[in-house]
XYZ file of C-alpha atoms in Angstrom:
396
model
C -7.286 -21.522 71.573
C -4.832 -22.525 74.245
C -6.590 -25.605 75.627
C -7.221 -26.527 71.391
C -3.485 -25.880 71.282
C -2.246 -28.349 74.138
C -5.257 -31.100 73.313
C -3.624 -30.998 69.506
C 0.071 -31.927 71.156
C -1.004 -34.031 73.796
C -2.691 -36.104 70.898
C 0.387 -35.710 68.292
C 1.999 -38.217 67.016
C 5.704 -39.587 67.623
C 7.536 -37.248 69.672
C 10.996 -36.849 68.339
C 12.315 -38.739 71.616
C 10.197 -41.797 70.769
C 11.427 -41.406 66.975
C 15.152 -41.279 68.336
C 14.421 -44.563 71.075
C 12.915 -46.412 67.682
C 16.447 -46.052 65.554
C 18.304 -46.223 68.500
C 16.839 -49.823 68.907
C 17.821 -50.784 65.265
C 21.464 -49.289 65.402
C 23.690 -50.795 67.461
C 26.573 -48.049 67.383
C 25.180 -46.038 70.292
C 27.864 -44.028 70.692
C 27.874 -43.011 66.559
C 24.294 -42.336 66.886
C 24.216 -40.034 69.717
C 26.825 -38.202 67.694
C 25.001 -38.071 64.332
C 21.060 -37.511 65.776
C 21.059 -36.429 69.240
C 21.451 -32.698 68.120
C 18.020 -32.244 66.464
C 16.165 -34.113 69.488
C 18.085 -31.701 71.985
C 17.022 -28.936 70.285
C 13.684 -30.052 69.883
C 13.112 -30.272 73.506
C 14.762 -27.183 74.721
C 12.370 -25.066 72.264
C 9.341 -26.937 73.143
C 10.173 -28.550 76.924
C 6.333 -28.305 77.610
C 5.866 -31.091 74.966
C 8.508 -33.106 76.224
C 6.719 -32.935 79.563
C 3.256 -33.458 78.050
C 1.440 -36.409 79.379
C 1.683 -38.126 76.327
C 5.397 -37.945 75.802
C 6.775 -38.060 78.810
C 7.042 -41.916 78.980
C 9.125 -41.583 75.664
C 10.938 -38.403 77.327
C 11.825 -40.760 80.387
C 13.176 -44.069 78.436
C 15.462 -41.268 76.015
C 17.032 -40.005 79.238
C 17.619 -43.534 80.616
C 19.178 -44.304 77.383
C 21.357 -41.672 77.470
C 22.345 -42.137 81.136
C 22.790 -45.623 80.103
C 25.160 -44.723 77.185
C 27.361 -41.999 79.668
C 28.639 -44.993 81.425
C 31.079 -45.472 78.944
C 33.774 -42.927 79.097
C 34.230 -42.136 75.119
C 30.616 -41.880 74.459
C 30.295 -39.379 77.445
C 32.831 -37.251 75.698
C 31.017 -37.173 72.801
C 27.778 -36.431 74.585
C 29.505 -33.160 76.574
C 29.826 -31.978 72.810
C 26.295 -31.737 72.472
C 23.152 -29.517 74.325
C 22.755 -32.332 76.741
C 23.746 -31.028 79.792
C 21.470 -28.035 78.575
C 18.906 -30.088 78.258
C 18.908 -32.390 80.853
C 18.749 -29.173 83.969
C 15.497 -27.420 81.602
C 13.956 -30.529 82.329
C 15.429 -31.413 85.514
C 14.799 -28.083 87.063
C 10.857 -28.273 85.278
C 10.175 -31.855 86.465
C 11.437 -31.414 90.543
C 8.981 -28.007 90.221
C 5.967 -30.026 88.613
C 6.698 -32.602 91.799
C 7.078 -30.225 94.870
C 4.255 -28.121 93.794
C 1.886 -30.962 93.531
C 0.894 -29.213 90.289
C 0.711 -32.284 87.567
C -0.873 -35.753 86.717
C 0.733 -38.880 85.783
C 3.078 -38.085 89.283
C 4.274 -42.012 88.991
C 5.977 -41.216 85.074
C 6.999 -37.859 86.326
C 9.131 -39.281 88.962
C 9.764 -41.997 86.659
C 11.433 -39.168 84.209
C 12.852 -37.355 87.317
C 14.984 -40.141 88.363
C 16.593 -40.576 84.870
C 16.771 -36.838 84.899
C 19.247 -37.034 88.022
C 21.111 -40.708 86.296
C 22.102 -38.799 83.794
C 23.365 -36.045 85.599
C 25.191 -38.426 87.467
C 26.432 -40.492 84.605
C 27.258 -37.742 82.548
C 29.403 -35.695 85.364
C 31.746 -39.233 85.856
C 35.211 -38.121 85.793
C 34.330 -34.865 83.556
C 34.530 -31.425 84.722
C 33.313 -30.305 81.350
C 29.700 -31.757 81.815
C 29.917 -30.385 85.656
C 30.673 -27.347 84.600
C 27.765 -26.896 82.005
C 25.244 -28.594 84.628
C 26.174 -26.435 87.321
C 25.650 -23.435 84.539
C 22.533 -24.335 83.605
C 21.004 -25.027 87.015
C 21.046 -28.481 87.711
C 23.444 -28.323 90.763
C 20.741 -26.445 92.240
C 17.687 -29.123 91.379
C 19.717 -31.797 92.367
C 20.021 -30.102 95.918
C 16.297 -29.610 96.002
C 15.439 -32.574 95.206
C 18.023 -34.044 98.055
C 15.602 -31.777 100.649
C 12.015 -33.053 99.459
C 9.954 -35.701 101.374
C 9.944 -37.813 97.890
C 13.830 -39.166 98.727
C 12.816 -40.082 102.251
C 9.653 -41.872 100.766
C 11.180 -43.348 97.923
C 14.983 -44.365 99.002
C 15.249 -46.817 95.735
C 15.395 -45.653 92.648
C 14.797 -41.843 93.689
C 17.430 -41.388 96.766
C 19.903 -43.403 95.177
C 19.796 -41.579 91.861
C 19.650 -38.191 93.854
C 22.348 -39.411 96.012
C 24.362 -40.639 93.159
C 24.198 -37.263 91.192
C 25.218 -34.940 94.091
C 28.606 -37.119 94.348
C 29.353 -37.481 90.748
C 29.011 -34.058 90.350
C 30.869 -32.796 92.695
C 33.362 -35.339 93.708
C 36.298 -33.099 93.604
C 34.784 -30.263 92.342
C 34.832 -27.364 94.097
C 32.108 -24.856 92.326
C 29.601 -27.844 92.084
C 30.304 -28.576 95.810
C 30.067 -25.222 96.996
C 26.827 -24.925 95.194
C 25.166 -27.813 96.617
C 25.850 -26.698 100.034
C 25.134 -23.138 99.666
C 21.371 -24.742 98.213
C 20.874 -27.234 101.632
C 22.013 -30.062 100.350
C 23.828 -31.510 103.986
C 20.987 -31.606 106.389
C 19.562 -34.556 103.864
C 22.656 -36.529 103.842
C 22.542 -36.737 107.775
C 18.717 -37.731 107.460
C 19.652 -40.339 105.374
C 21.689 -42.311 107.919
C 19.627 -41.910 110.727
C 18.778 -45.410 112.376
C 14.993 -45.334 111.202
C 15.900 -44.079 107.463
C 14.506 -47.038 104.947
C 17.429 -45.945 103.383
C 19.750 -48.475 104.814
C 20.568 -49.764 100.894
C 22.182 -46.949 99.636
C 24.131 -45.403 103.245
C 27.639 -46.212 101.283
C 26.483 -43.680 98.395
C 25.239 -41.440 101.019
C 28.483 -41.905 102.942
C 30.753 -41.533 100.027
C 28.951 -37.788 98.928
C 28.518 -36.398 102.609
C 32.574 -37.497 103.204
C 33.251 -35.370 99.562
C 31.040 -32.280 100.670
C 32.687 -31.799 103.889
C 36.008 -31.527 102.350
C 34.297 -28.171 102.034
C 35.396 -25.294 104.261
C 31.619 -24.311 103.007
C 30.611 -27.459 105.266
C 31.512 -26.198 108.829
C 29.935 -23.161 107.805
C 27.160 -24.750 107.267
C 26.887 -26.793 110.265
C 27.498 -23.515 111.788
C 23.807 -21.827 110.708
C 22.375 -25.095 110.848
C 22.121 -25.791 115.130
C 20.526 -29.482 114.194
C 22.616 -30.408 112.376
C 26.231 -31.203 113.951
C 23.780 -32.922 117.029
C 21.690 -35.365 114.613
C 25.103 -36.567 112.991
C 25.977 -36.934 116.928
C 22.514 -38.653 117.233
C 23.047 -41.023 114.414
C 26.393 -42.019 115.625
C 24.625 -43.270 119.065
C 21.748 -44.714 117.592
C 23.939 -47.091 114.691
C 26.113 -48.191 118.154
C 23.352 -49.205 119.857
C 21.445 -50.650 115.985
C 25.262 -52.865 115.923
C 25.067 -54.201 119.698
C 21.796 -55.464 119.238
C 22.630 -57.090 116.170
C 25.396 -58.751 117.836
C 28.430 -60.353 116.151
C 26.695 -63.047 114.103
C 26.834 -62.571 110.078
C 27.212 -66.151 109.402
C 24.018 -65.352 107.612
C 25.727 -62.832 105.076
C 23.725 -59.831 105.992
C 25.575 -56.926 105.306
C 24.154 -54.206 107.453
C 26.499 -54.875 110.497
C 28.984 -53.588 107.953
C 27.061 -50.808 106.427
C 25.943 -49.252 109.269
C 30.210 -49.906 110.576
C 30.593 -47.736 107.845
C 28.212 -44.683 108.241
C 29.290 -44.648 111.745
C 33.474 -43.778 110.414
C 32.036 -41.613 108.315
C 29.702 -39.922 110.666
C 33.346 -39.931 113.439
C 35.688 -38.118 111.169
C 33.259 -35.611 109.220
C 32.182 -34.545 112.918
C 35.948 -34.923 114.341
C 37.154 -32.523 111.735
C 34.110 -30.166 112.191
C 34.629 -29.483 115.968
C 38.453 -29.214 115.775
C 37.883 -26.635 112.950
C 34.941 -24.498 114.862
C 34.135 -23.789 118.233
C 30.824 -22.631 117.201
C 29.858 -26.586 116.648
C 31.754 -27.552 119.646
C 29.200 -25.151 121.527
C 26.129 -26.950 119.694
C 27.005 -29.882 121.624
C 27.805 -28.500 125.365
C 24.550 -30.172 126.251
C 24.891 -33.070 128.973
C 22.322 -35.124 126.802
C 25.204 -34.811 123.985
C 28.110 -35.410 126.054
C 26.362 -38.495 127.311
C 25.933 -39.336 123.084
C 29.958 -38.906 123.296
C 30.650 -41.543 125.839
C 28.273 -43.919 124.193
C 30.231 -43.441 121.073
C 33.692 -44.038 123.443
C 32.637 -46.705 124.891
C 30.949 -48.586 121.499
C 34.509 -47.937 119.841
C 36.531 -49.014 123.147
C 34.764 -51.905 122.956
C 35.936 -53.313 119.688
C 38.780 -55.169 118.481
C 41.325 -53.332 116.610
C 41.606 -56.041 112.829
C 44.865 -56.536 111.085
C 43.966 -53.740 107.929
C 42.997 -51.248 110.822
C 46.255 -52.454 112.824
C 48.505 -51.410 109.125
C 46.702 -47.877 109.126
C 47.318 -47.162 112.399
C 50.917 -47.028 111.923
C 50.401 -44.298 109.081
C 50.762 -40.967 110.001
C 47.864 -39.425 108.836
C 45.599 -42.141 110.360
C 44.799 -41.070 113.570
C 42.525 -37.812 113.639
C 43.933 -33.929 114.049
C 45.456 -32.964 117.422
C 44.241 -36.162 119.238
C 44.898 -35.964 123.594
C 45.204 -39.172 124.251
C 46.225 -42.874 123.071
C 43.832 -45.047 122.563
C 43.266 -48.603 121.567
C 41.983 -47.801 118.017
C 41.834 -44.999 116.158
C 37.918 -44.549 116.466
C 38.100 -44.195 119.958
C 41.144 -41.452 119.502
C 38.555 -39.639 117.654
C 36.037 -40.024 120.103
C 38.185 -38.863 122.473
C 39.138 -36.267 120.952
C 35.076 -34.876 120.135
C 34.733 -35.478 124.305
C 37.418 -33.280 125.303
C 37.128 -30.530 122.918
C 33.359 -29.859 123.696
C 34.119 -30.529 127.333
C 37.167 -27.746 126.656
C 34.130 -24.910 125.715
C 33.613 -22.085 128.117
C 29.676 -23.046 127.512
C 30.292 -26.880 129.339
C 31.117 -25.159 132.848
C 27.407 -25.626 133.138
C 27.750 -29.509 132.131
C 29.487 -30.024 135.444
C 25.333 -29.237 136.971
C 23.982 -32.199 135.911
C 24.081 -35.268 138.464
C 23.784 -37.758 135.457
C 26.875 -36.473 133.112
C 28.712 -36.135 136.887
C 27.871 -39.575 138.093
C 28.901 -41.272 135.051
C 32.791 -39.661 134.651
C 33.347 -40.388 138.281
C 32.522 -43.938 137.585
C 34.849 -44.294 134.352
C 37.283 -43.576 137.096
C 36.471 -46.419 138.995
C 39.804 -48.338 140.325
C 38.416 -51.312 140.073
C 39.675 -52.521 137.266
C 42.395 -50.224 136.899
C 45.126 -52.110 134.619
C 42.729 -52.768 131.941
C 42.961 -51.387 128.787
C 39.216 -50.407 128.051
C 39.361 -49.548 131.645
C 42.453 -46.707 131.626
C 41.277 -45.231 128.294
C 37.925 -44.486 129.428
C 39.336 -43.228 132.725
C 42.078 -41.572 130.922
C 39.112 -39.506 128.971
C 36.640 -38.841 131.683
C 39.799 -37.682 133.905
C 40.523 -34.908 131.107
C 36.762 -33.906 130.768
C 36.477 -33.653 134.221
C 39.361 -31.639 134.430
C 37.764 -29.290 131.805
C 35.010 -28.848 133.503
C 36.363 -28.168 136.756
């Protein structure tokens, strides 16, 4: 009776999505029609979410949520869609679909991650600028999906459309919200935005949504907590930092061409700089993750790449701001970067755990050279003498 049962829906007719897509495509008020028939179709699918899943809706299930995370683009239809059981609706179906995925359990995997990534649009689209719709998704558990889906192997596979839909939710929903935030890092959802701008990621395309949600999570105190339990993680950031420095001086200083990942991967490096600034001025239990000499050797990479570059006329105007230059820096520098550089070098340096740093003949050889006088007088040349002269002195 059970298999007779799903053979008879998996062989129904119209599914009540599909019959909403067809007078959706011969009305052209959108926003009046989500109001006046989205209800019934909602309800539909939270009463019976195993037909909405069924192999033969689930196309139809897919193109309704694209619609709708089409139509939450535009701020007064998204109002009138937080009136409704969509948020409701979209985490049954969210939280049902990332399950079918992980365990491997379904068919049709291409239209299920078809449907999961307009899942995750319209959690993204619906959450724009309304803590209404956060607060209902967070309620009904799709915070929580979002987060798992963040941590699978499918967003590392698949960076586009997957990663940047994933991506995209876990900012919109909790850019400047606090519960939502909270809840995505209590669930693991930082270790995969550090992933994500590693050098070797394929997921070069969307590191400025990455960068924009891992800068809004570690507003967190929640963050450095996290960083805390999680040992890999404050070094991989440290990692990633070194590796895009080395990714940018091989690329050189050509882009006459117009390719833009000089400047992308410019930009996950300041992002990578202050999130881990901030982290090991507020914890010496991260500072301590790092008193490795293979990590303070990271550190001086990351001094010297940011020595290295000219300070430009916008970066020359925020200098002179007072909130510019990172917490409690110890010395000038030529550019703010390299303050905050600096500033990571000396304050792991500073740990009772680096005493043992002072060991290794490598990390030794290269601060005595920074302190070189041959060039003494130049700029580059004093500020990385200026830094290795104040780690040395730490670690004597």
């Amino acid at each position: 009776m059970v298999h007779s049962t799903k053979a008879q829906r998996e062989t129904a007719g119209p599914s009540p999505a599909a019959q909403w897509l067809a007078a959706l495509d011969s009305r052209p008020a959108a926003a009046s029609l989500a109001a006046a028939q989205l209800a019934p179709m909602l309800t539909h699918m939270l009463e019976h979410p195993d037909q909405a899943l069924a192999s033969a809706h689930i196309v139809a299930t897919a193109k309704t949520f694209k619609a709708l995370a089409d139509m939450g683009r535009d701020a007064a239809v998204r109002a009138q869609l937080a009136a409704t059981d969509l948020a409701r609706a979209t985490s049954t179906l969210l939280r049902q679909t990332e399950a079918d995925l992980s365990n491997n359990n379904s068919s049709g995997r291409a239209e299920r991650v078809f449907l999961l990534v307009q899942l995750l649009r319209c959690v993204c689209n619906q959450s724009a600028d309304h803590d209404g719709a956060r607060a209902a998704l967070l309620e009904h558990g799709a915070v929580a999906a979002v987060a798992r889906v963040l941590c699978s192997d499918d967003v590392a596979r698949q960076p586009l459309p997957l990663g940047q839909a994933a991506f995209g939710a876990a900012l919109n929903v909790a850019l400047d919200h606090a519960d939502c935030a909270d809840a995505l890092l209590a669930a693991g959802a930082l270790p995969p935005h550090v992933r994500a701008l590693q050098p070797g990621s394929d997921a070069l395309a969307i590191w400025p949504l990455v960068c924009s949600s891992l800068d809004n999570l570690c507003e967190r105190e929640a963050a450095v907590a996290q960083l805390e339990q999680d040992v890999a993680c404050a070094p991989a950031m440290l990692q990633a930092l070194a590796a895009n420095a080395r990714a940018l001086a091989e690329l050189g200083d050509d882009e006459s061409d117009g390719d833009d990942e000089p400047q992308v991967r410019r930009g996950a490096m300041r992002t990578l700089l202050w999130v881990l600034c901030e982290a090991l001025e507020k914890s010496a239990v991260v500072r301590q993750q790092l008193c490795e000499p293979a990590h303070v050797l990271l550190l001086l990479d990351v001094l010297d790449h940011y020595l290295a570059q000219p300070v430009e006329p916008a970066e020359t105007a925020e200098l002179a701001a007072p909130d510019a230059q990172p917490p409690n820096r110890p010395m000038p520098q030529q550019n703010r970067y390299a303050d905050a550089a600096a500033q990571m070098l000396v304050g792991v340096s500073g740990e009772d755990a680096a005493l043992a740093l002072f060991d290794d003949a490598a990390l030794t050889a290269r601060l005595l050279a920074m302190l070189a006088p041959e060039r003494a007088g130049d700029r580059t040349h004093d500020a990385r003498a200026a830094a290795a002269a104040l780690c040395l002195g730490n670690l004597a």
